[in-house]
PDB file of C-alpha atoms in Angstrom:
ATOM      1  CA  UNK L   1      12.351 -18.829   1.343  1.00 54.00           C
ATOM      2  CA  UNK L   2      10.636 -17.898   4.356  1.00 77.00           C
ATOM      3  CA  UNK L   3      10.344 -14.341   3.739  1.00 93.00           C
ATOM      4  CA  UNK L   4      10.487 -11.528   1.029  1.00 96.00           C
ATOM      5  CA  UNK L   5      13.788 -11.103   0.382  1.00 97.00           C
ATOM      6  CA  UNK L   6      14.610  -7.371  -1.190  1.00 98.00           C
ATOM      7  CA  UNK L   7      18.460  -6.264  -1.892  1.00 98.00           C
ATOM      8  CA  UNK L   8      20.488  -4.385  -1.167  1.00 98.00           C
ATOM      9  CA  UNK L   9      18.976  -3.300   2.013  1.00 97.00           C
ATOM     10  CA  UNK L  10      20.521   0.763   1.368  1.00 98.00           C
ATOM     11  CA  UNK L  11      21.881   2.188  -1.530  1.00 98.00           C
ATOM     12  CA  UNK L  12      23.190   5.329  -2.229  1.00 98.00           C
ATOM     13  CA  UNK L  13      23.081   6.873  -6.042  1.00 98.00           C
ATOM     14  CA  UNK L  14      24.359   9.694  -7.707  1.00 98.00           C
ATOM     15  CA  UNK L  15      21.995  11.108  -9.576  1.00 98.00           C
ATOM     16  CA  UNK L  16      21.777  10.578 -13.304  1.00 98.00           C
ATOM     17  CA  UNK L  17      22.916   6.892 -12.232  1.00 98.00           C
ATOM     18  CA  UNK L  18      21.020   3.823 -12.978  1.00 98.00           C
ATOM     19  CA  UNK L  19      20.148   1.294 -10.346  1.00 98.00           C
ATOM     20  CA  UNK L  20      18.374  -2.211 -10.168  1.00 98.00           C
ATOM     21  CA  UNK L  21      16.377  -3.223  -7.064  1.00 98.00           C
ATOM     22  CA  UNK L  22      15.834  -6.641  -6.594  1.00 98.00           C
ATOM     23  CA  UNK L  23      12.857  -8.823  -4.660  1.00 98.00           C
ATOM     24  CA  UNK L  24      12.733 -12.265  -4.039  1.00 98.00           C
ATOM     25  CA  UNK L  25       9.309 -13.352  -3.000  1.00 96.00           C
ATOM     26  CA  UNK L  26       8.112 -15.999  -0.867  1.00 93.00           C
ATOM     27  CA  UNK L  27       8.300 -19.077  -2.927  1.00 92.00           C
ATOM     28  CA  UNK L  28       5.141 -20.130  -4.710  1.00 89.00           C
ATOM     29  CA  UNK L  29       3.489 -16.837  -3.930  1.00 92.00           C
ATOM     30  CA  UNK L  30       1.980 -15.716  -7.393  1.00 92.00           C
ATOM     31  CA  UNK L  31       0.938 -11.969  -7.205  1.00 92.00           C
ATOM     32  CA  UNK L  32       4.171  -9.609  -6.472  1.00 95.00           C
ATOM     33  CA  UNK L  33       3.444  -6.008  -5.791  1.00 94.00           C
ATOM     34  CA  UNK L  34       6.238  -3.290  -5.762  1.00 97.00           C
ATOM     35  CA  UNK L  35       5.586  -0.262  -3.366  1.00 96.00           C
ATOM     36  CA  UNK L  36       7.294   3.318  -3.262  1.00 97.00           C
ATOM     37  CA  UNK L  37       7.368   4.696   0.309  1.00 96.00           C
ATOM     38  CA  UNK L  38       8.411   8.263   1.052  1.00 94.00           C
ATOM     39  CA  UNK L  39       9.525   9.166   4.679  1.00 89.00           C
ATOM     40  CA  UNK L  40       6.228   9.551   6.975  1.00 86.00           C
ATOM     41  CA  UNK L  41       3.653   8.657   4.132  1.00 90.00           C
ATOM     42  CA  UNK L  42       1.513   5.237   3.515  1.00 91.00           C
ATOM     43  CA  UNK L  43       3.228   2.762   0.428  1.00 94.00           C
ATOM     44  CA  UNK L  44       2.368   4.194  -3.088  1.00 94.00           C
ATOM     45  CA  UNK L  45       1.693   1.479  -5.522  1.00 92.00           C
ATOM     46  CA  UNK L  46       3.705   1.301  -8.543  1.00 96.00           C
ATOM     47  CA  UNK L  47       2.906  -2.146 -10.145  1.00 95.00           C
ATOM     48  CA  UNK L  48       1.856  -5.602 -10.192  1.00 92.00           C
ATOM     49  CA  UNK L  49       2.542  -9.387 -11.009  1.00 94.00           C
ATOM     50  CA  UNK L  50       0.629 -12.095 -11.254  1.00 92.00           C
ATOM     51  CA  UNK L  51       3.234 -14.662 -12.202  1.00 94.00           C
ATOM     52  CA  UNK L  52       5.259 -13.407 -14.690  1.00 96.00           C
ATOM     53  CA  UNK L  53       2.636 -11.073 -16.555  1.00 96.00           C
ATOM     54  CA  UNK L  54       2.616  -7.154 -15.531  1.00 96.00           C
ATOM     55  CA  UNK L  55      -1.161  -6.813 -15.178  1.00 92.00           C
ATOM     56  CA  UNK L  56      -0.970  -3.281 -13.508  1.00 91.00           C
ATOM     57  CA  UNK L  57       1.994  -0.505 -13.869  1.00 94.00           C
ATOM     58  CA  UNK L  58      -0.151   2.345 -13.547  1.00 92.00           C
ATOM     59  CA  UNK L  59       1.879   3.288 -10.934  1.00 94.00           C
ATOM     60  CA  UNK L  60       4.953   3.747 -12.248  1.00 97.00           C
ATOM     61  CA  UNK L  61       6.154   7.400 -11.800  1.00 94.00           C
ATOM     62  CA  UNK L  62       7.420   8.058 -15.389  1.00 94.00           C
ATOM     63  CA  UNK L  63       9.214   6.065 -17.891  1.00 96.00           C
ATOM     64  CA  UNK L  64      12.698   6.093 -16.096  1.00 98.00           C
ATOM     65  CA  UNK L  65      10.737   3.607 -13.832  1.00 98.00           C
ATOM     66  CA  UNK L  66      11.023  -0.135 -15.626  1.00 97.00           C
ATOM     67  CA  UNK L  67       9.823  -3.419 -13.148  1.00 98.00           C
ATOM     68  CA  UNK L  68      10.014  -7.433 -14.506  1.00 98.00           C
ATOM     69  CA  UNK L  69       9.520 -10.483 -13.751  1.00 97.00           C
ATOM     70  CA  UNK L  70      10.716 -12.658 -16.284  1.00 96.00           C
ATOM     71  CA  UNK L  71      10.234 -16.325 -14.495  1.00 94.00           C
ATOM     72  CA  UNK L  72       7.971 -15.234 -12.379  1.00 92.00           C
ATOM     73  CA  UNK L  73       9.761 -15.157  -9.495  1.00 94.00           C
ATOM     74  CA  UNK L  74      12.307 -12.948  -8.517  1.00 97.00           C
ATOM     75  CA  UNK L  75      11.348  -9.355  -9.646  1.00 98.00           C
ATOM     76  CA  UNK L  76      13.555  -6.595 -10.304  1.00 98.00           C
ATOM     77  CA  UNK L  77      12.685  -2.950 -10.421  1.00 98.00           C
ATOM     78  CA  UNK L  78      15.111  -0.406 -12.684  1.00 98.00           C
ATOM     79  CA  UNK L  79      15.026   3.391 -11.680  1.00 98.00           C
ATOM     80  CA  UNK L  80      17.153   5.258 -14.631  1.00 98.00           C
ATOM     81  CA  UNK L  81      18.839   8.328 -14.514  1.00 98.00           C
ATOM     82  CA  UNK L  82      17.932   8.509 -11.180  1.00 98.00           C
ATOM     83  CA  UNK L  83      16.275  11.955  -9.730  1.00 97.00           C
ATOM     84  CA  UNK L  84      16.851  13.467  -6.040  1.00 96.00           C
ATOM     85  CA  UNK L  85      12.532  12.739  -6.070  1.00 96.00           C
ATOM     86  CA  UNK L  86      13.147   8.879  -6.616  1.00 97.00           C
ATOM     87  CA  UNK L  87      14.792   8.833  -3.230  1.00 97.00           C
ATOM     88  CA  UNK L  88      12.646   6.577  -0.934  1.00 97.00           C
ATOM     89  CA  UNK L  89      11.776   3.132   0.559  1.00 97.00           C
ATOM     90  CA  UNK L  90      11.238   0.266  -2.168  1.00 98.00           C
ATOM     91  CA  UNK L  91       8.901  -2.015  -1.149  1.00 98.00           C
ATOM     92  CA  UNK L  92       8.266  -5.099  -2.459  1.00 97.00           C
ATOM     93  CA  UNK L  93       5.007  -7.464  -1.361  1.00 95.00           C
ATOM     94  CA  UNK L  94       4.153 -10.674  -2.385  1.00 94.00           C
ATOM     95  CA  UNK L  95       0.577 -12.825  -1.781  1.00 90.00           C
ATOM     96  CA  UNK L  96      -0.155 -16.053  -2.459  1.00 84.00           C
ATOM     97  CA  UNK L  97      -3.754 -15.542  -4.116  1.00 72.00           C
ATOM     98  CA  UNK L  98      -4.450 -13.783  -7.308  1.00 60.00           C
ATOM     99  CA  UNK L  99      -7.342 -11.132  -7.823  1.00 49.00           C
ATOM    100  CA  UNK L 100      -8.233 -10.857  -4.010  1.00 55.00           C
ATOM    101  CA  UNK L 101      -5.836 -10.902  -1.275  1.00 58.00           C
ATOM    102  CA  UNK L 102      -5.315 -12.672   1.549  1.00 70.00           C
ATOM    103  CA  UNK L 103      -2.951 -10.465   3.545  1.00 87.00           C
ATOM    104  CA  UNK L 104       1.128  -9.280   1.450  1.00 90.00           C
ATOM    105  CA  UNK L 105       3.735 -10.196   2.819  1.00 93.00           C
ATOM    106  CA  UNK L 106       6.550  -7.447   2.890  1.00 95.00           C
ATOM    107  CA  UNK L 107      10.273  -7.302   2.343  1.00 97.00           C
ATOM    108  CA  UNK L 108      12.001  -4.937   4.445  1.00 96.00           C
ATOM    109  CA  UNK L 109      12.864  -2.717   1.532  1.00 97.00           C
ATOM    110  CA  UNK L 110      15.674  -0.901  -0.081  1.00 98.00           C
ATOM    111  CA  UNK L 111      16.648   2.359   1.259  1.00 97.00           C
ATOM    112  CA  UNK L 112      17.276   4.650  -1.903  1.00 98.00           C
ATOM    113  CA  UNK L 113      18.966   7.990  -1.193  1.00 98.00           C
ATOM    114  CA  UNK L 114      19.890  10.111  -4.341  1.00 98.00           C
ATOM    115  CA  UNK L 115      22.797  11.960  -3.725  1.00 97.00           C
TER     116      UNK L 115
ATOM    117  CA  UNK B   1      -9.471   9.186  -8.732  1.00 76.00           C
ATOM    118  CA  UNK B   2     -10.236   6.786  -5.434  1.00 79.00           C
ATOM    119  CA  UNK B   3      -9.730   8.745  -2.541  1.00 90.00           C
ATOM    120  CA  UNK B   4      -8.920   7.495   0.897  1.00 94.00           C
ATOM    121  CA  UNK B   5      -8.546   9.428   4.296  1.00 95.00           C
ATOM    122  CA  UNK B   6      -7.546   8.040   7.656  1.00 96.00           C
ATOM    123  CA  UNK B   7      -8.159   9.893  10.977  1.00 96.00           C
ATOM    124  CA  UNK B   8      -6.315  10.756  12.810  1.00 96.00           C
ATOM    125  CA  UNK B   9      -2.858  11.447  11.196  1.00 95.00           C
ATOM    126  CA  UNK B  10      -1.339  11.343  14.845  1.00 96.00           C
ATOM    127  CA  UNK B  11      -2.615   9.503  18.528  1.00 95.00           C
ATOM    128  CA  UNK B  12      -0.539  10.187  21.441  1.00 96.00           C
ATOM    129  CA  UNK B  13      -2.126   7.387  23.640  1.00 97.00           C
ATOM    130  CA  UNK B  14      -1.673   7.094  27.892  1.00 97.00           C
ATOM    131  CA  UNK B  15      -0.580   3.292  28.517  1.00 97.00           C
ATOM    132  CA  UNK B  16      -4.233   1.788  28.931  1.00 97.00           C
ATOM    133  CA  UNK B  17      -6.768   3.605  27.287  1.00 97.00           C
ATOM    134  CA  UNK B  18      -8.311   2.749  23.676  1.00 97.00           C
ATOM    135  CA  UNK B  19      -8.293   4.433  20.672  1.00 95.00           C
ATOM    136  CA  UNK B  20      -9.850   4.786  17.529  1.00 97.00           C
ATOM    137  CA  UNK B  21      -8.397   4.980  13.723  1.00 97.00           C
ATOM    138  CA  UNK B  22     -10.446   5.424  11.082  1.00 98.00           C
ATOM    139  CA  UNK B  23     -10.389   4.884   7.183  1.00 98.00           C
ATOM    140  CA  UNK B  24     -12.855   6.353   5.075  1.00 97.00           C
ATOM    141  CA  UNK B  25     -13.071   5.970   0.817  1.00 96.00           C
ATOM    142  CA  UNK B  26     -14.792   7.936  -1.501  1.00 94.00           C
ATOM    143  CA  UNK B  27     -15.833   4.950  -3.685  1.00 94.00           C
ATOM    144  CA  UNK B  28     -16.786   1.560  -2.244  1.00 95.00           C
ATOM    145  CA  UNK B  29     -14.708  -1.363  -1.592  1.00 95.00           C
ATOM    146  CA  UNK B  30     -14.367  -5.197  -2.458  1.00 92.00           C
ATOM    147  CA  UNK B  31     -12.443  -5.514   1.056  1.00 92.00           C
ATOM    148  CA  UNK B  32      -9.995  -3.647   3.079  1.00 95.00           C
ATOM    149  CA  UNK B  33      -6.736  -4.978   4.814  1.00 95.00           C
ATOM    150  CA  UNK B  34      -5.145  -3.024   7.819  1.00 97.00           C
ATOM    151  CA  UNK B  35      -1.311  -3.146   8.440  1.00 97.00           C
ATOM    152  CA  UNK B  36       0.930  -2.309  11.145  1.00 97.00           C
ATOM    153  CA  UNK B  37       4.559  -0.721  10.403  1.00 97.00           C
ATOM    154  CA  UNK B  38       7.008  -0.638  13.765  1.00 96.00           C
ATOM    155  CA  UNK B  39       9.285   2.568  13.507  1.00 92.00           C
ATOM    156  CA  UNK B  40      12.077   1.489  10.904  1.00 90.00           C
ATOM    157  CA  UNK B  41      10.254  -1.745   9.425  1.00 94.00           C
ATOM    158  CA  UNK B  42       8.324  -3.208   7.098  1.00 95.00           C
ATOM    159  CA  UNK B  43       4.060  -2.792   6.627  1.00 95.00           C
ATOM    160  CA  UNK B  44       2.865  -6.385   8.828  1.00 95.00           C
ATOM    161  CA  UNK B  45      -0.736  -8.178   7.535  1.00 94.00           C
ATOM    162  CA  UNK B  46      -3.016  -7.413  10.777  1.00 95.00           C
ATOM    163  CA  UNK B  47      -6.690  -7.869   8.914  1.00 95.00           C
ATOM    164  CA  UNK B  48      -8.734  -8.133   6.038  1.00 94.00           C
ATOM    165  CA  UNK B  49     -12.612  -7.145   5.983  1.00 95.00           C
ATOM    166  CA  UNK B  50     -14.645  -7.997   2.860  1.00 93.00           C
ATOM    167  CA  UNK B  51     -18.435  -8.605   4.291  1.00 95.00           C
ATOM    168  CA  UNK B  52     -20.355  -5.100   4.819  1.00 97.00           C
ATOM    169  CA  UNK B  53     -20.382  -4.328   8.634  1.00 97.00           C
ATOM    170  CA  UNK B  54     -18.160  -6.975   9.261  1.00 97.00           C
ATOM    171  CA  UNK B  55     -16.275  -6.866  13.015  1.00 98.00           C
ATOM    172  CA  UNK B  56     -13.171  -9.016  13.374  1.00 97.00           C
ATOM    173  CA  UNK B  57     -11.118  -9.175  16.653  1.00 97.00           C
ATOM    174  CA  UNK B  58      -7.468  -9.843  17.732  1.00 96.00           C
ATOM    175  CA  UNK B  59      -7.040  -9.861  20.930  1.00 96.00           C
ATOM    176  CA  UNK B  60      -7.105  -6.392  22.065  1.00 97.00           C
ATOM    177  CA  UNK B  61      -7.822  -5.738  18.351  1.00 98.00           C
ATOM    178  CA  UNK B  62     -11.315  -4.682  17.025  1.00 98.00           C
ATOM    179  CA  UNK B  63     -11.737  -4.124  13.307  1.00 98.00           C
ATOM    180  CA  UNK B  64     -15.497  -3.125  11.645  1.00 98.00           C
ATOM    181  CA  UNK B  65     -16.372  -2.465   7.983  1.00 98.00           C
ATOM    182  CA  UNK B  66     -18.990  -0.268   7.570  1.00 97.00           C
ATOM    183  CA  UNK B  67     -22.248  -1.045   6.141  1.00 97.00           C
ATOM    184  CA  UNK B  68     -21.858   0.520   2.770  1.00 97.00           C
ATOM    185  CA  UNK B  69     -18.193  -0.815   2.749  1.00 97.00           C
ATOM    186  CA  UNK B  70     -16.461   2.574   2.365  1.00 97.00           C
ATOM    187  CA  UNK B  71     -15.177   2.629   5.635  1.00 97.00           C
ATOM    188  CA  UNK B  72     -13.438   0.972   8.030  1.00 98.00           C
ATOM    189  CA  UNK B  73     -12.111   1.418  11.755  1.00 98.00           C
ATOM    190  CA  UNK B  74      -9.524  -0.072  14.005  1.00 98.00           C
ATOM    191  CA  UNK B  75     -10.129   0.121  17.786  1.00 98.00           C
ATOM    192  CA  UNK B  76      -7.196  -0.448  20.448  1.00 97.00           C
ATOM    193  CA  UNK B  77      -8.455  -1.710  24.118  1.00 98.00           C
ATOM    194  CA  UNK B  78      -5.994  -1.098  26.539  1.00 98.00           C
ATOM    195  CA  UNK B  79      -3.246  -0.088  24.688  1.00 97.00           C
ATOM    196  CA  UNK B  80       0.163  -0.920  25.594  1.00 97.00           C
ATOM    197  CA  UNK B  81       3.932   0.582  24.298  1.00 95.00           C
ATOM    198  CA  UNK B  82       3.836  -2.356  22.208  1.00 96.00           C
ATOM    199  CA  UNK B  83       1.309  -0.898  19.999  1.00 97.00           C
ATOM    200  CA  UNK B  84       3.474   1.786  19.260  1.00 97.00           C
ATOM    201  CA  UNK B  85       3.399   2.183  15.301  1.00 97.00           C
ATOM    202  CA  UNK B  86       1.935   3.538  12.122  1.00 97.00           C
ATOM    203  CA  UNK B  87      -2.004   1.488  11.174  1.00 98.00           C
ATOM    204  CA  UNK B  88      -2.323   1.902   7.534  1.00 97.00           C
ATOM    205  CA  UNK B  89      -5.607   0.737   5.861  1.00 97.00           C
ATOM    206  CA  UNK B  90      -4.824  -0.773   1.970  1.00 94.00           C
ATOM    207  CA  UNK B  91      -8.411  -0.514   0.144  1.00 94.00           C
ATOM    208  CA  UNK B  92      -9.214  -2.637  -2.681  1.00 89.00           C
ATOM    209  CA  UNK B  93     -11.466  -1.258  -4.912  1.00 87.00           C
ATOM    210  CA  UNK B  94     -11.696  -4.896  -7.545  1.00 81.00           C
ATOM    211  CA  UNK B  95      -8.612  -4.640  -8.446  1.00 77.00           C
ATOM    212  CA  UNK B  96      -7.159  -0.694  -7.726  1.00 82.00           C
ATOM    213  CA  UNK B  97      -5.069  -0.649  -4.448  1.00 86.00           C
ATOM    214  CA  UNK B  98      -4.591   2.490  -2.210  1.00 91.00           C
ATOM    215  CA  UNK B  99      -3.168   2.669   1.415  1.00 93.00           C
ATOM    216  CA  UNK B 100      -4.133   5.364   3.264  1.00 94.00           C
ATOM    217  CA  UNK B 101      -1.460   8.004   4.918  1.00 93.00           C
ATOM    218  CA  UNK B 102      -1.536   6.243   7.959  1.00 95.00           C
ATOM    219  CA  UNK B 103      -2.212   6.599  11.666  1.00 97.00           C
ATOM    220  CA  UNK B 104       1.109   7.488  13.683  1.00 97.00           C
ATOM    221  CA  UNK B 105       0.598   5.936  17.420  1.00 97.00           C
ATOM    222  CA  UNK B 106       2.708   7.206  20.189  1.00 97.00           C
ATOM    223  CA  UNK B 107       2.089   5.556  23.951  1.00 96.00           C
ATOM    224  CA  UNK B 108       3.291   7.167  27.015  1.00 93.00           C
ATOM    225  CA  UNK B 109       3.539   5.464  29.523  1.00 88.00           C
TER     226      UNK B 109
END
């Protein structure tokens, strides 16, 4: 596609409740990043793809936290038993170089409140 | 850990004077990137630096990397309500990536 595509665009949890975020990255782009934005702060990385191989998830906030890619393509990132704390912007990135980058492109997130 | 600082947190700008944002590391770089994110949207690709005291310019734009590539700056010429926005740098230490808190602009006009 043109863009990063990232659904849905808001969703609302109850906490305790599982949810699956999903990115759809520029087609042919090969590194996929996902990002964890809080309101007024920079993006906090949580992991990274380079095709469909998870070379990074240092990130990742515990083990509730689960991202794949299995195609590598279309990502999806799993927050379970979701916290009030895991409420934030999701961002998802994708570049077309591996190893050094030439610029992400960003989706325009997923809005997760925690209710 | 990789520690990186940008200055100021906040610029309240007059329509037409230039500013400065800064990003400084505590370790030294392979290359930085700056980004631009509107109110509401989405980090934008502005720049990336990877030569040591490297300048780069867009338009009204003027990006340097510092000589020991552990900083980085972003200078606004002229600055219009268009530039209204948050700069974030995004460091790259081979391979570890950190944005910075960002730079909040606000033009009056």
């Amino acid at each position: 596609g043109a863009g990063v595509s990232q659904s849905p665009r808001y969703k609302v949890a109850k906490r305790g409740q599982d949810v699956a975020l999903r990115c759809d990255p520029i087609s042919g782009h090969v590194s996929l990043f996902w990002y964890q934005q809080a309101l007024g702060q920079g993006p906090e990385f949580l992991t990274y793809f380079q095709n469909e191989a998870q070379l990074d998830k240092s990130g990742l906030p515990s083990d509730r936290f689960f991202a794949e890619r299995p195609e590598g393509s279309v990502s999806t990132l799993k927050i379970q038993r979701t916290q009030q704390e895991d409420s934030a912007v999701y961002l998802c990135a994708s570049s077309t170089r591996t190893g050094l980058h030439y610029g992400y492109t960003f989706g325009s997130g997923t809005r997760l409140t925690v209710v | 850990g990789q520690q990186v600082m940008q200055i100021p947190q906040y610029q309240h700008v007059q329509e037409g004077e230039d500013f400065t944002t800064y990003c400084n590391s505590s370790t030294t770089l392979s290359n930085i990137q700056w980004y631009k994110q509107r109110p509401g949207g989405h980090p934008v690709f502005l720049i990336q630096l990877v030569k040591s005291g490297e300048v780069k310019k867009q338009k009204r734009l003027t990006f340097q990397f510092g000589e020991a590539k552990k900083n980085s700056s972003l200078h606004i010429t002229a600055t219009q309500t268009t530039d209204v926005g948050t700069y974030f740098c995004l460091t790259d230490s081979w391979g570890k990536f950190q944005f910075g808190a960002g730079t909040q602009v606000v033009v009056t006009p």
